Amino acid sequence: MNILKKGTSFLGEVRAELEKVSWSTREEIMGSTVVVIVLTFLIAWFIFMMDYPLSQAVRFLYR
């Protein structure tokens, strides 16, 4: 089997596997994106709310 036949066979198998994939709809992707953005802001806010008082306390202790 030469390199051209191997390449063609590989691409055919790739195509067959891609046809089996369950692709997300646009609405599912948009919903997931909103959830990720909101959770990112909530986690950033939580870390800030924990970090700021602790950093102020450390500054106070090291004056």
C-alpha atoms as a PDB file:
ATOM      1  CA  MET A   1       0.000   0.000   0.000  1.00  0.00           C
ATOM      2  CA  ASN A   2       1.646   3.253  -1.048  1.00  0.00           C
ATOM      3  CA  ILE A   3       1.538   6.590   0.735  1.00  0.00           C
ATOM      4  CA  LEU A   4      -1.243   8.002  -1.481  1.00  0.00           C
ATOM      5  CA  LYS A   5      -3.579   5.093  -0.748  1.00  0.00           C
ATOM      6  CA  LYS A   6      -2.805   5.326   2.995  1.00  0.00           C
ATOM      7  CA  GLY A   7      -3.578   9.057   2.962  1.00  0.00           C
ATOM      8  CA  THR A   8      -6.822   8.539   1.063  1.00  0.00           C
ATOM      9  CA  SER A   9      -7.846   5.726   3.402  1.00  0.00           C
ATOM     10  CA  PHE A  10      -7.064   7.865   6.451  1.00  0.00           C
ATOM     11  CA  LEU A  11      -9.109  10.814   5.155  1.00  0.00           C
ATOM     12  CA  GLY A  12     -12.015   8.487   4.381  1.00  0.00           C
ATOM     13  CA  GLU A  13     -11.931   7.158   7.955  1.00  0.00           C
ATOM     14  CA  VAL A  14     -11.770  10.702   9.317  1.00  0.00           C
ATOM     15  CA  ARG A  15     -14.833  11.659   7.295  1.00  0.00           C
ATOM     16  CA  ALA A  16     -16.713   8.577   8.508  1.00  0.00           C
ATOM     17  CA  GLU A  17     -15.930   9.431  12.135  1.00  0.00           C
ATOM     18  CA  LEU A  18     -16.928  13.089  11.688  1.00  0.00           C
ATOM     19  CA  GLU A  19     -20.316  11.961  10.402  1.00  0.00           C
ATOM     20  CA  LYS A  20     -20.859  10.159  13.732  1.00  0.00           C
ATOM     21  CA  VAL A  21     -20.217  13.313  15.780  1.00  0.00           C
ATOM     22  CA  SER A  22     -23.185  14.920  17.501  1.00  0.00           C
ATOM     23  CA  TRP A  23     -22.692  18.615  16.753  1.00  0.00           C
ATOM     24  CA  SER A  24     -24.105  21.230  19.136  1.00  0.00           C
ATOM     25  CA  THR A  25     -26.725  23.668  17.924  1.00  0.00           C
ATOM     26  CA  ARG A  26     -26.117  27.409  17.834  1.00  0.00           C
ATOM     27  CA  GLU A  27     -28.488  27.874  20.782  1.00  0.00           C
ATOM     28  CA  GLU A  28     -26.597  25.313  22.891  1.00  0.00           C
ATOM     29  CA  ILE A  29     -23.278  26.997  22.143  1.00  0.00           C
ATOM     30  CA  MET A  30     -24.643  30.460  22.943  1.00  0.00           C
ATOM     31  CA  GLY A  31     -26.144  29.196  26.214  1.00  0.00           C
ATOM     32  CA  SER A  32     -22.895  27.522  27.237  1.00  0.00           C
ATOM     33  CA  THR A  33     -20.924  30.656  26.380  1.00  0.00           C
ATOM     34  CA  VAL A  34     -23.178  32.813  28.562  1.00  0.00           C
ATOM     35  CA  VAL A  35     -22.809  30.369  31.460  1.00  0.00           C
ATOM     36  CA  VAL A  36     -19.004  30.392  31.138  1.00  0.00           C
ATOM     37  CA  ILE A  37     -18.832  34.214  31.030  1.00  0.00           C
ATOM     38  CA  VAL A  38     -21.175  34.643  34.026  1.00  0.00           C
ATOM     39  CA  LEU A  39     -19.323  32.027  36.091  1.00  0.00           C
ATOM     40  CA  THR A  40     -15.986  33.623  35.211  1.00  0.00           C
ATOM     41  CA  PHE A  41     -17.180  37.004  36.516  1.00  0.00           C
ATOM     42  CA  LEU A  42     -18.667  35.428  39.660  1.00  0.00           C
ATOM     43  CA  ILE A  43     -15.468  33.555  40.450  1.00  0.00           C
ATOM     44  CA  ALA A  44     -13.368  36.669  39.786  1.00  0.00           C
ATOM     45  CA  TRP A  45     -15.638  38.675  42.116  1.00  0.00           C
ATOM     46  CA  PHE A  46     -15.397  35.975  44.813  1.00  0.00           C
ATOM     47  CA  ILE A  47     -11.592  35.885  44.579  1.00  0.00           C
ATOM     48  CA  PHE A  48     -11.454  39.679  44.787  1.00  0.00           C
ATOM     49  CA  MET A  49     -13.747  39.682  47.838  1.00  0.00           C
ATOM     50  CA  MET A  50     -11.441  37.176  49.542  1.00  0.00           C
ATOM     51  CA  ASP A  51      -8.158  38.691  48.393  1.00  0.00           C
ATOM     52  CA  TYR A  52      -8.720  42.384  49.076  1.00  0.00           C
ATOM     53  CA  PRO A  53      -9.398  42.147  52.836  1.00  0.00           C
ATOM     54  CA  LEU A  54      -6.607  39.630  53.278  1.00  0.00           C
ATOM     55  CA  SER A  55      -4.115  41.824  51.423  1.00  0.00           C
ATOM     56  CA  GLN A  56      -5.176  44.826  53.528  1.00  0.00           C
ATOM     57  CA  ALA A  57      -4.667  42.785  56.698  1.00  0.00           C
ATOM     58  CA  VAL A  58      -1.195  41.726  55.579  1.00  0.00           C
ATOM     59  CA  ARG A  59      -0.287  45.340  54.758  1.00  0.00           C
ATOM     60  CA  PHE A  60      -1.514  46.406  58.200  1.00  0.00           C
ATOM     61  CA  LEU A  61       0.545  43.717  59.904  1.00  0.00           C
ATOM     62  CA  TYR A  62       3.743  44.601  58.038  1.00  0.00           C
ATOM     63  CA  ARG A  63       3.651  48.371  58.632  1.00  0.00           C
END
